[in-house]
């Protein structure tokens, strides 16, 4: 952090998404509910403390009733869950016991509620019945809702913020970020988060600048402070001096002109100067992003991250709800292909509503296909929806986080069972769709040849492949310096995967963020990759790069890369070799 006499302060973080924005800070405080204090309440104040608690329950219940009213009444079982919550608000265990605890222990309502809900939670968890164990989640949600009314915490709904501001948050989940309304939010900055975390991926697709991993931004910045967010350099400037402001206004205008210039050519084909055609596709998180995928000239959706729908709903969707979304998506993209990746929750996309278990190492935990194979019903519901949607367009099915052959064999069993069920139910569906796996765990790279015999295509997920091969948490700012796409180890793994796919004659795609950064393009082309899927905002700049390159020369240059021992050597080589065509980038001073 560096501060000048006038109070201008520069804080360095990690680039979340490029671009510059200038505006007022808006602090998003979600911590209120967690910072509960205990204080004694005198005998005479007990009745008013109980009244305060009852009042919070009534408010929370009213809010909840409004949510139920606003819902589609076709939701079947999920509506039942919400109605169960309605009952829990006045349940003897939570409601009755909290009142009892306030008067017996003479303590404040917040502390009493926290104490009771913790006791109820541990009681439920000891019961040997999965259904009851799962109800812990309901109790947590209901007591959190009451708590937020008690502490007066603003339950800020990002979707509802309607001021032109820059969000400043301790952390924003990918689901929070996907709620951002572009007309109001100019950009965001967070204390936590690392390079290519899912939050940064969402920011890139929204095309708003963001800087993550700032450490203590929420402590150093006040509401309405003027902020400059330089997402390209990963810095923010708080309360800038006039000349700094002026300089950044000019930079912002240059960046926007540059982006507009590149986007103008995004409809042109991605063909190298020596006539090799590449297939550039879009990674999307929401069906609504199809518009920007098409505008940016994508030849299909190479990765649809389906988990965002689940995270937004905060519950597991039904087969029909999923079918509706998938059908809409494939019909919009038809005849271009849509690769639907099955649910990849946990890791950095944890949502206590979906899986209340806290893990010490979430990135190494019950994530993605591991979660799905443990929760076969949820998995099968999604597979059935995908197979049904495949009757309406061109779908490919992609399974994340496969780490061994046994997993893909088990996936195929669940898939076959889902097919039999759909046949029994007389549903219209299409089972002849390509099946692929993400190659994002080093063990899958090592076993790529064996895995290739079970599937139709591979998609390299470099975001995780880098995380797992360099042993760094992709959301942890303290190890972000080791997040190196061009590390020789990563390049060797890409080459191994490419060779295995070639040998076994299956298709190879890359859908990690690495494919969307122009500096990596000479290397990827050089290694022989021709199918790249990326954040749709990156397609125009990558296309421009490809159109100025020579595929055969890239192949010759790539051979030299394997002589280098460090990332630095590779970067220096590319910067020198491709100086003329690498995109413009302003360096900070
Ligand atoms: C990846 O890991 O590279 C990938 C594309 O998947 P995600 O970013 O959703 O983990
Ligand atoms: Mg991944």
Coordinates of C-alpha atoms and ligand atoms in Angstrom, one line a residue:
X1 CA 0.0 0.0 0.0
X2 CA 1.4 3.4 -0.8
X3 CA -0.1 6.7 0.4
X4 CA 0.7 10.3 -0.6
X5 CA 0.4 13.5 1.5
X6 CA -2.9 14.4 -0.1
X7 CA -4.3 11.0 0.9
X8 CA -4.1 9.3 -2.4
X9 CA -3.5 5.6 -1.8
X10 CA -2.5 2.9 -4.2
X11 CA -3.3 -0.7 -3.2
X12 CA -1.9 -3.6 -5.2
X13 CA -3.9 -6.7 -5.8
X14 CA -4.4 -9.3 -8.5
X15 CA -6.0 -8.6 -11.9
X16 CA -9.5 -10.1 -11.9
X17 CA -10.6 -8.7 -15.2
X18 CA -9.1 -6.1 -17.5
X19 CA -10.2 -2.5 -18.1
X20 CA -10.4 0.7 -16.0
X21 CA -13.3 2.3 -14.2
X22 CA -13.6 5.3 -11.9
X23 CA -16.4 5.8 -9.4
X24 CA -17.6 5.9 -5.9
X25 CA -17.0 3.1 -3.5
X26 CA -19.9 1.1 -2.1
X27 CA -18.9 -1.3 0.7
X28 CA -20.7 -4.6 0.7
X29 CA -20.8 -5.8 4.3
X30 CA -21.9 -9.4 4.6
X31 CA -20.0 -10.0 7.8
X32 CA -22.7 -8.6 10.2
X33 CA -24.4 -11.9 10.7
X34 CA -21.1 -13.5 11.7
X35 CA -19.9 -10.9 14.2
X36 CA -22.2 -11.7 17.1
X37 CA -21.4 -10.3 20.5
X38 CA -22.6 -11.6 23.9
X39 CA -23.9 -9.2 26.5
X40 CA -26.0 -9.5 29.6
X41 CA -29.5 -8.3 29.9
X42 CA -30.9 -7.2 33.2
X43 CA -34.1 -8.9 34.7
X44 CA -36.2 -5.9 33.9
X45 CA -35.0 -5.8 30.3
X46 CA -35.7 -9.5 29.5
X47 CA -39.3 -8.9 28.2
X48 CA -38.1 -6.3 25.8
X49 CA -35.3 -8.5 24.6
X50 CA -37.8 -11.3 24.0
X51 CA -40.0 -8.8 22.1
X52 CA -37.0 -7.8 20.0
X53 CA -36.5 -11.4 19.1
X54 CA -40.2 -12.0 18.3
X55 CA -40.2 -8.9 16.2
X56 CA -37.1 -10.2 14.2
X57 CA -38.9 -13.6 13.7
X58 CA -42.0 -11.8 12.4
X59 CA -40.0 -9.8 9.9
X60 CA -38.0 -12.8 8.7
X61 CA -41.2 -14.8 8.3
X62 CA -42.9 -12.0 6.4
X63 CA -39.9 -11.8 4.0
X64 CA -40.0 -15.5 3.6
X65 CA -43.8 -15.4 2.8
X66 CA -43.1 -12.9 0.1
X67 CA -40.5 -15.1 -1.5
X68 CA -42.9 -18.0 -1.5
X69 CA -45.6 -15.9 -3.0
X70 CA -43.3 -14.7 -5.8
X71 CA -42.4 -18.3 -6.8
X72 CA -43.7 -20.4 -9.6
X73 CA -46.1 -22.8 -7.9
X74 CA -45.0 -25.5 -10.2
X75 CA -41.9 -26.1 -8.1
X76 CA -43.3 -29.2 -6.3
X77 CA -40.9 -30.5 -3.7
X78 CA -38.9 -27.3 -3.5
X79 CA -42.0 -25.4 -2.6
X80 CA -42.5 -27.9 0.2
X81 CA -39.0 -27.1 1.5
X82 CA -39.8 -23.4 1.6
X83 CA -43.0 -24.1 3.4
X84 CA -41.2 -26.2 5.9
X85 CA -39.0 -23.2 6.6
X86 CA -42.2 -21.2 7.3
X87 CA -43.0 -23.7 10.1
X88 CA -39.5 -23.7 11.5
X89 CA -39.7 -20.0 12.2
X90 CA -42.1 -20.7 15.0
X91 CA -40.8 -24.2 15.8
X92 CA -40.5 -25.0 19.5
X93 CA -36.9 -26.1 19.2
X94 CA -35.6 -22.8 17.7
X95 CA -38.2 -20.2 18.7
X96 CA -39.3 -21.6 22.0
X97 CA -35.8 -22.5 23.2
X98 CA -34.4 -19.1 22.2
X99 CA -37.0 -17.3 24.3
X100 CA -36.3 -19.7 27.2
X101 CA -32.5 -19.1 26.9
X102 CA -32.9 -15.3 26.9
X103 CA -34.9 -15.4 30.1
X104 CA -33.0 -18.1 31.9
X105 CA -29.4 -17.0 31.0
X106 CA -30.3 -13.2 30.9
X107 CA -28.4 -12.8 27.6
X108 CA -29.1 -10.9 24.4
X109 CA -31.3 -12.4 21.8
X110 CA -28.5 -12.8 19.2
X111 CA -26.4 -14.8 21.5
X112 CA -29.3 -16.9 22.7
X113 CA -30.3 -17.7 19.1
X114 CA -26.7 -18.6 18.1
X115 CA -26.5 -20.9 21.2
X116 CA -29.7 -22.6 20.5
X117 CA -29.2 -23.1 16.8
X118 CA -25.7 -24.5 17.4
X119 CA -27.2 -27.0 19.9
X120 CA -30.0 -28.0 17.5
X121 CA -27.5 -28.4 14.7
X122 CA -25.3 -30.7 16.6
X123 CA -28.3 -32.7 17.8
X124 CA -29.5 -33.3 14.3
X125 CA -26.1 -34.2 13.0
X126 CA -25.8 -37.0 15.5
X127 CA -29.1 -38.6 14.4
X128 CA -28.6 -41.6 12.2
X129 CA -31.0 -40.6 9.5
X130 CA -29.9 -38.9 6.4
X131 CA -33.2 -37.0 5.9
X132 CA -33.0 -35.5 9.4
X133 CA -29.3 -34.8 9.0
X134 CA -30.1 -32.8 5.8
X135 CA -32.6 -30.7 7.7
X136 CA -29.7 -29.0 9.5
X137 CA -29.4 -26.9 6.5
X138 CA -33.0 -25.6 6.9
X139 CA -32.3 -24.7 10.5
X140 CA -29.1 -22.8 9.5
X141 CA -31.0 -20.8 6.9
X142 CA -33.9 -20.0 9.1
X143 CA -31.8 -18.9 12.0
X144 CA -29.6 -16.8 9.7
X145 CA -32.6 -15.0 8.4
X146 CA -33.8 -14.2 11.9
X147 CA -30.3 -13.2 12.9
X148 CA -29.9 -10.7 10.1
X149 CA -33.0 -8.9 11.3
X150 CA -31.7 -9.0 14.9
X151 CA -28.3 -7.5 14.1
X152 CA -29.8 -5.1 11.5
X153 CA -27.3 -6.4 9.0
X154 CA -28.1 -5.2 5.6
X155 CA -28.8 -8.4 3.6
X156 CA -27.5 -6.7 0.5
X157 CA -28.9 -8.1 -2.6
X158 CA -26.3 -7.3 -5.3
X159 CA -29.0 -7.5 -7.9
X160 CA -30.9 -4.7 -6.2
X161 CA -28.1 -2.1 -6.0
X162 CA -29.1 0.7 -8.4
X163 CA -26.4 3.3 -7.9
X164 CA -23.5 3.7 -10.3
X165 CA -20.9 2.4 -8.0
X166 CA -17.8 0.2 -7.5
X167 CA -18.4 -2.6 -5.1
X168 CA -15.9 -3.1 -2.4
X169 CA -16.3 -6.5 -0.6
X170 CA -14.3 -8.7 1.6
X171 CA -15.2 -11.5 -0.7
X172 CA -17.7 -12.0 -3.5
X173 CA -18.8 -15.5 -4.4
X174 CA -19.2 -16.3 -8.1
X175 CA -22.9 -16.4 -7.5
X176 CA -22.9 -12.9 -6.0
X177 CA -20.9 -11.6 -9.0
X178 CA -23.3 -13.2 -11.4
X179 CA -26.0 -11.0 -9.9
X180 CA -24.3 -7.8 -10.9
X181 CA -26.5 -5.5 -13.0
X182 CA -24.3 -3.8 -15.6
X183 CA -26.3 -0.6 -15.7
X184 CA -25.3 0.1 -12.1
X185 CA -22.1 -1.6 -11.1
X186 CA -19.0 -0.2 -12.8
X187 CA -16.5 -2.7 -11.3
X188 CA -15.6 -4.4 -8.1
X189 CA -12.7 -5.1 -5.8
X190 CA -12.3 -7.6 -3.1
X191 CA -10.0 -8.4 -0.2
X192 CA -9.9 -12.1 -1.1
X193 CA -9.7 -14.0 -4.3
X194 CA -7.0 -15.1 -6.7
X195 CA -6.2 -15.3 -10.4
X196 CA -8.7 -17.2 -12.4
X197 CA -11.0 -17.8 -9.4
X198 CA -14.5 -18.3 -10.6
X199 CA -15.4 -14.7 -9.4
X200 CA -12.8 -13.3 -11.8
X201 CA -14.2 -15.4 -14.6
X202 CA -17.6 -14.0 -14.1
X203 CA -16.2 -10.5 -14.0
X204 CA -14.5 -11.1 -17.4
X205 CA -17.6 -12.3 -19.0
X206 CA -19.5 -9.2 -17.7
X207 CA -16.6 -7.1 -19.1
X208 CA -16.3 -5.0 -15.9
X209 CA -12.9 -4.3 -14.4
X210 CA -12.1 -6.0 -11.2
X211 CA -9.1 -6.3 -8.8
X212 CA -9.1 -9.2 -6.3
X213 CA -6.8 -10.2 -3.5
X214 CA -6.3 -6.7 -2.1
X215 CA -5.9 -7.9 1.5
X216 CA -7.5 -5.1 3.5
X217 CA -9.3 -3.0 1.1
X218 CA -12.6 -3.1 3.0
X219 CA -10.8 -1.7 6.0
X220 CA -8.9 1.1 4.2
X221 CA -11.8 2.3 1.9
X222 CA -14.9 4.2 3.1
X223 CA -18.2 4.4 1.4
X224 CA -18.2 7.2 -1.3
X225 CA -14.4 7.3 -1.5
X226 CA -13.4 7.9 -5.1
X227 CA -11.8 4.8 -6.6
X228 CA -9.8 4.1 -9.7
X229 CA -9.9 0.4 -10.5
X230 CA -7.2 -0.6 -13.0
X231 CA -8.2 -4.2 -13.7
X232 CA -5.5 -4.7 -16.3
X233 CA -2.6 -3.9 -13.9
X234 CA -4.3 -5.3 -10.8
X235 CA -4.2 -2.0 -8.8
X236 CA -6.6 0.4 -7.3
X237 CA -6.2 4.0 -6.4
X238 CA -8.2 5.4 -3.5
X239 CA -9.1 9.2 -3.5
X240 CA -6.8 10.0 -6.4
X241 CA -5.1 13.4 -6.9
X242 CA -6.3 15.5 -9.8
X243 CA -3.5 14.6 -12.2
X244 CA -3.8 10.9 -11.5
X245 CA -7.5 11.1 -12.1
X246 CA -6.9 12.9 -15.4
X247 CA -4.2 10.3 -16.5
X248 CA -6.6 7.4 -15.8
X249 CA -9.5 9.1 -17.6
X250 CA -7.3 9.2 -20.7
X251 CA -6.2 5.6 -20.2
X252 CA -9.8 4.5 -19.8
X253 CA -10.8 6.2 -23.0
X254 CA -7.8 4.6 -24.8
X255 CA -8.7 1.1 -23.4
X256 CA -12.3 1.5 -24.5
X257 CA -11.3 2.6 -28.0
X258 CA -8.9 -0.3 -28.3
X259 CA -11.6 -2.8 -27.2
X260 CA -14.1 -1.3 -29.7
X261 CA -11.5 -1.5 -32.4
X262 CA -10.9 -5.2 -31.8
X263 CA -14.6 -6.1 -31.4
X264 CA -15.3 -4.6 -34.9
X265 CA -13.5 -7.6 -36.5
X266 CA -14.9 -10.3 -34.3
X267 CA -17.1 -11.7 -37.0
X268 CA -14.1 -12.6 -39.2
X269 CA -13.0 -16.2 -39.3
X270 CA -10.2 -17.4 -37.0
X271 CA -7.7 -18.4 -39.7
X272 CA -4.0 -18.1 -39.5
X273 CA -2.0 -16.4 -42.2
X274 CA -1.0 -19.8 -43.6
X275 CA -4.6 -20.8 -43.9
X276 CA -5.2 -23.0 -40.8
X277 CA -8.7 -22.6 -39.4
X278 CA -9.3 -22.6 -35.7
X279 CA -12.4 -23.2 -33.8
X280 CA -13.1 -20.5 -31.1
X281 CA -15.9 -21.1 -28.7
X282 CA -17.3 -19.4 -25.7
X283 CA -17.3 -20.4 -22.0
X284 CA -20.6 -19.3 -20.4
X285 CA -22.1 -19.5 -17.0
X286 CA -25.6 -18.3 -17.7
X287 CA -27.9 -18.9 -20.7
X288 CA -28.2 -15.1 -21.1
X289 CA -24.5 -14.9 -22.1
X290 CA -25.3 -16.6 -25.4
X291 CA -26.0 -13.1 -26.8
X292 CA -22.5 -11.9 -26.0
X293 CA -21.0 -15.2 -27.2
X294 CA -22.6 -14.7 -30.6
X295 CA -21.7 -11.0 -30.7
X296 CA -18.1 -11.9 -30.1
X297 CA -18.1 -14.4 -33.0
X298 CA -18.1 -17.7 -31.0
X299 CA -18.5 -20.9 -33.0
X300 CA -20.5 -22.5 -30.3
X301 CA -20.3 -22.9 -26.5
X302 CA -17.2 -24.9 -25.6
X303 CA -18.1 -24.9 -21.9
X304 CA -21.4 -24.3 -20.1
X305 CA -20.7 -24.1 -16.4
X306 CA -24.0 -25.4 -15.2
X307 CA -23.5 -24.9 -11.5
X308 CA -24.4 -21.2 -11.5
X309 CA -28.0 -22.0 -12.0
X310 CA -27.9 -24.2 -8.8
X311 CA -26.0 -21.5 -6.9
X312 CA -28.5 -18.8 -7.9
X313 CA -31.5 -20.9 -6.9
X314 CA -29.9 -22.0 -3.7
X315 CA -31.5 -25.4 -4.1
X316 CA -31.3 -28.3 -6.5
X317 CA -33.4 -27.6 -9.6
X318 CA -35.9 -30.2 -11.0
X319 CA -35.3 -32.1 -14.2
X320 CA -38.0 -30.0 -16.0
X321 CA -36.4 -26.7 -14.8
X322 CA -33.1 -27.8 -16.1
X323 CA -34.5 -29.0 -19.4
X324 CA -36.2 -25.7 -19.9
X325 CA -32.8 -23.8 -19.6
X326 CA -30.8 -26.3 -21.6
X327 CA -33.4 -26.4 -24.4
X328 CA -33.4 -22.6 -24.6
X329 CA -29.6 -22.6 -24.8
X330 CA -29.2 -25.3 -27.5
X331 CA -32.0 -23.8 -29.6
X332 CA -30.4 -20.3 -29.4
X333 CA -27.1 -21.7 -30.5
X334 CA -28.3 -24.2 -33.0
X335 CA -26.7 -25.5 -35.3
X336 CA -23.5 -24.6 -33.3
X337 CA -22.5 -27.1 -30.6
X338 CA -23.1 -26.6 -26.9
X339 CA -20.9 -28.4 -24.5
X340 CA -22.8 -28.9 -21.2
X341 CA -20.5 -29.6 -18.3
X342 CA -22.2 -31.4 -15.4
X343 CA -22.4 -29.9 -12.0
X344 CA -19.0 -28.7 -10.6
X345 CA -19.8 -27.4 -7.1
X346 CA -17.6 -27.2 -4.1
X347 CA -14.0 -26.1 -4.4
X348 CA -14.3 -22.3 -4.7
X349 CA -18.0 -22.6 -5.6
X350 CA -19.1 -23.7 -2.2
X351 CA -22.7 -23.0 -1.2
X352 CA -23.8 -24.1 2.2
X353 CA -27.3 -24.4 0.8
X354 CA -26.2 -27.1 -1.5
X355 CA -23.7 -28.9 0.7
X356 CA -23.5 -27.8 4.3
X357 CA -20.4 -29.9 5.1
X358 CA -17.3 -27.7 5.7
X359 CA -14.1 -29.2 4.4
X360 CA -10.6 -28.4 5.5
X361 CA -9.3 -28.4 1.8
X362 CA -12.3 -27.7 -0.4
X363 CA -10.3 -27.7 -3.6
X364 CA -9.2 -31.3 -2.7
X365 CA -12.6 -32.3 -1.5
X366 CA -15.9 -33.7 -2.6
X367 CA -16.0 -31.4 -5.7
X368 CA -17.6 -31.8 -9.2
X369 CA -17.9 -35.4 -10.4
X370 CA -17.0 -36.7 -6.9
X371 CA -20.0 -34.9 -5.4
X372 CA -22.2 -36.1 -8.3
X373 CA -21.2 -39.7 -7.8
X374 CA -22.0 -39.5 -4.1
X375 CA -25.3 -37.9 -4.9
X376 CA -26.6 -40.0 -7.7
X377 CA -30.1 -38.6 -7.7
X378 CA -28.9 -35.1 -8.3
X379 CA -26.5 -36.3 -11.0
X380 CA -29.1 -38.4 -12.7
X381 CA -31.6 -35.5 -12.7
X382 CA -29.1 -33.4 -14.6
X383 CA -28.1 -36.1 -17.0
X384 CA -31.7 -36.8 -17.9
X385 CA -32.3 -33.1 -18.5
X386 CA -29.2 -32.9 -20.8
X387 CA -30.3 -36.0 -22.8
X388 CA -33.7 -34.6 -23.2
X389 CA -32.4 -31.2 -24.4
X390 CA -30.2 -33.0 -26.8
X391 CA -33.3 -33.8 -28.9
X392 CA -33.5 -30.1 -29.7
X393 CA -29.9 -29.3 -30.8
X394 CA -26.3 -30.1 -30.9
X395 CA -25.1 -31.1 -27.4
X396 CA -21.9 -32.5 -26.1
X397 CA -21.7 -33.8 -22.5
X398 CA -18.6 -33.0 -20.4
X399 CA -17.7 -34.4 -17.0
X400 CA -15.4 -32.3 -14.7
X401 CA -12.6 -33.3 -12.4
X402 CA -12.1 -36.9 -13.6
X403 CA -9.0 -38.2 -11.8
X404 CA -9.1 -41.9 -12.7
X405 CA -10.6 -44.5 -15.0
X406 CA -13.0 -45.9 -12.3
X407 CA -14.8 -42.5 -12.2
X408 CA -15.6 -42.3 -15.8
X409 CA -16.7 -46.0 -15.7
X410 CA -19.1 -45.1 -12.9
X411 CA -20.3 -42.0 -14.7
X412 CA -21.2 -44.2 -17.7
X413 CA -23.2 -46.5 -15.5
X414 CA -25.3 -43.6 -14.1
X415 CA -25.7 -42.3 -17.6
X416 CA -26.9 -45.7 -18.9
X417 CA -29.3 -46.0 -16.0
X418 CA -30.7 -42.5 -16.8
X419 CA -31.2 -43.6 -20.4
X420 CA -33.1 -46.6 -19.4
X421 CA -35.3 -44.5 -17.1
X422 CA -36.1 -42.0 -19.9
X423 CA -37.0 -44.9 -22.1
X424 CA -39.3 -46.3 -19.4
X425 CA -40.9 -42.9 -19.0
X426 CA -41.4 -42.6 -22.7
X427 CA -39.6 -39.3 -22.9
X428 CA -38.2 -37.8 -26.0
X429 CA -34.4 -37.6 -25.8
X430 CA -31.2 -38.2 -27.7
X431 CA -28.6 -40.6 -26.3
X432 CA -26.1 -40.3 -29.2
X433 CA -24.2 -37.4 -27.9
X434 CA -20.4 -37.1 -27.6
X435 CA -19.1 -37.8 -24.1
X436 CA -16.0 -36.0 -22.9
X437 CA -14.0 -35.3 -19.8
X438 CA -12.1 -32.3 -18.4
X439 CA -8.4 -32.9 -18.1
X440 CA -7.7 -30.8 -15.1
X441 CA -6.1 -33.1 -12.6
X442 CA -2.5 -34.2 -13.1
X443 CA -3.4 -37.9 -12.6
X444 CA -5.7 -37.6 -15.6
X445 CA -2.9 -36.2 -17.7
X446 CA -0.7 -39.2 -16.8
X447 CA -3.6 -41.6 -17.6
X448 CA -4.7 -39.7 -20.7
X449 CA -4.2 -42.6 -23.1
X450 CA -6.2 -45.0 -20.9
X451 CA -8.9 -42.4 -20.3
X452 CA -9.2 -41.7 -24.0
X453 CA -10.4 -45.2 -24.7
X454 CA -13.6 -44.4 -22.6
X455 CA -14.6 -41.1 -24.1
X456 CA -15.1 -39.1 -27.3
X457 CA -13.2 -36.0 -26.4
X458 CA -10.9 -34.2 -23.9
X459 CA -11.2 -30.6 -22.7
X460 CA -8.2 -29.3 -20.9
X461 CA -9.2 -27.2 -18.0
X462 CA -6.0 -25.2 -17.3
X463 CA -7.5 -23.2 -14.4
X464 CA -7.5 -26.3 -12.3
X465 CA -4.7 -28.0 -14.0
X466 CA -2.4 -25.2 -13.0
X467 CA -3.9 -25.2 -9.5
X468 CA -3.4 -28.9 -9.0
X469 CA -0.1 -29.3 -10.7
X470 CA 1.6 -26.2 -9.0
X471 CA -0.2 -27.1 -5.7
X472 CA -1.7 -23.6 -5.3
X473 CA -5.2 -22.7 -4.3
X474 CA -6.5 -20.6 -7.3
X475 CA -8.4 -18.4 -4.9
X476 CA -5.5 -17.6 -2.6
X477 CA -3.8 -14.3 -3.3
X478 CA -0.7 -15.2 -1.4
X479 CA 0.4 -17.9 -3.9
X480 CA -1.0 -16.1 -7.0
X481 CA 2.6 -15.5 -8.2
X482 CA 2.9 -19.3 -8.8
X483 CA -0.2 -19.3 -10.9
X484 CA 1.8 -19.6 -14.2
X485 CA 0.1 -20.8 -17.3
X486 CA 3.4 -20.8 -19.1
X487 CA 5.3 -22.8 -16.5
X488 CA 7.3 -25.6 -18.2
X489 CA 5.5 -28.2 -16.1
X490 CA 2.1 -27.0 -17.4
X491 CA 3.3 -26.9 -21.0
X492 CA 4.6 -30.5 -20.7
X493 CA 1.2 -31.6 -19.4
X494 CA -0.6 -30.0 -22.3
X495 CA 1.7 -31.7 -24.7
X496 CA 1.2 -35.1 -23.0
X497 CA -2.6 -34.6 -23.3
X498 CA -2.4 -33.5 -26.9
X499 CA -0.2 -36.6 -27.8
X500 CA -2.6 -39.0 -26.1
X501 CA -5.6 -37.5 -27.8
X502 CA -3.8 -37.7 -31.2
X503 CA -2.7 -41.3 -30.6
X504 CA -6.2 -42.4 -29.7
X505 CA -7.9 -40.3 -32.3
X506 CA -10.1 -38.3 -30.1
X507 CA -10.9 -34.6 -30.2
X508 CA -9.1 -32.1 -28.0
X509 CA -10.3 -28.8 -26.8
X510 CA -8.9 -26.3 -24.3
X511 CA -11.4 -24.5 -22.2
X512 CA -9.3 -23.0 -19.4
X513 CA -8.6 -19.2 -19.1
X514 CA -5.2 -19.9 -20.6
X515 CA -6.8 -20.1 -24.0
X516 CA -8.2 -16.6 -23.7
X517 CA -4.9 -14.8 -23.0
X518 CA -3.2 -13.6 -26.3
X519 CA 0.3 -14.2 -24.9
X520 CA -0.4 -18.0 -24.7
X521 CA -1.8 -18.3 -28.2
X522 CA 1.6 -18.8 -30.0
X523 CA 2.3 -21.6 -27.5
X524 CA -1.1 -23.3 -27.9
X525 CA -1.0 -23.1 -31.7
X526 CA 2.6 -24.3 -31.6
X527 CA 1.6 -27.3 -29.5
X528 CA -1.0 -28.1 -32.2
X529 CA -4.3 -27.0 -30.5
X530 CA -7.0 -25.9 -32.8
X531 CA -10.1 -25.9 -30.6
X532 CA -10.1 -23.2 -28.0
X533 CA -12.9 -22.2 -25.7
X534 CA -12.7 -19.0 -23.6
X535 CA -14.5 -16.2 -21.9
X536 CA -16.5 -14.7 -24.8
X537 CA -15.0 -11.3 -24.0
X538 CA -11.6 -12.7 -25.0
X539 CA -12.6 -14.0 -28.4
X540 CA -12.0 -10.8 -30.4
X541 CA -8.5 -10.2 -29.1
X542 CA -7.5 -13.9 -29.5
X543 CA -9.0 -13.9 -33.0
X544 CA -7.0 -10.9 -34.0
X545 CA -3.8 -12.6 -32.7
X546 CA -4.6 -15.8 -34.6
X547 CA -5.3 -13.9 -37.8
X548 CA -1.8 -12.3 -37.6
X549 CA 0.1 -15.6 -37.0
X550 CA 1.6 -18.4 -38.9
X551 CA 0.6 -21.8 -37.6
X552 CA 3.7 -23.6 -39.0
X553 CA 6.1 -21.1 -37.6
X554 CA 4.4 -21.4 -34.2
X555 CA 5.0 -25.1 -34.4
X556 CA 8.7 -24.6 -35.0
X557 CA 9.0 -22.0 -32.3
X558 CA 7.2 -24.3 -29.8
X559 CA 10.0 -26.9 -30.0
X560 CA 12.3 -24.3 -28.5
X561 CA 10.0 -23.9 -25.5
X562 CA 10.8 -27.3 -24.2
X563 CA 14.5 -26.2 -23.8
X564 CA 13.5 -23.6 -21.3
X565 CA 13.6 -24.3 -17.6
X566 CA 11.6 -21.3 -16.3
X567 CA 8.3 -19.5 -17.1
X568 CA 10.3 -16.3 -17.4
X569 CA 12.4 -17.6 -20.3
X570 CA 9.2 -18.6 -22.1
X571 CA 7.5 -15.3 -21.6
X572 CA 10.7 -13.4 -22.7
X573 CA 10.9 -15.6 -25.8
X574 CA 7.3 -15.0 -26.8
X575 CA 7.4 -11.3 -26.1
X576 CA 10.5 -11.0 -28.4
X577 CA 9.3 -13.3 -31.1
X578 CA 5.7 -12.0 -31.3
X579 CA 6.4 -8.3 -30.4
X580 CA 4.7 -6.9 -33.4
X581 CA 1.4 -8.7 -32.9
X582 CA 0.9 -9.0 -29.2
X583 CA -1.9 -6.7 -28.2
X584 CA -1.4 -3.3 -26.8
X585 CA -1.1 -3.1 -23.1
X586 CA -0.5 0.0 -21.0
X587 CA 2.2 -0.4 -18.4
X588 CA 1.5 1.2 -15.0
X589 CA 4.0 3.7 -13.8
Ligands
LIG1 C1 -10.8 -25.1 -15.7 O1 -10.5 -25.7 -14.6 O2 -9.9 -24.7 -16.4 C2 -12.1 -24.9 -16.1 C3 -12.4 -24.5 -17.3 O3 -13.1 -25.1 -15.2 P1 -13.5 -24.2 -14.0 O4 -12.8 -22.9 -14.2 O5 -15.0 -24.0 -14.0 O6 -13.0 -25.0 -12.8
LIG2 MG1 -12.1 -26.7 -13.5

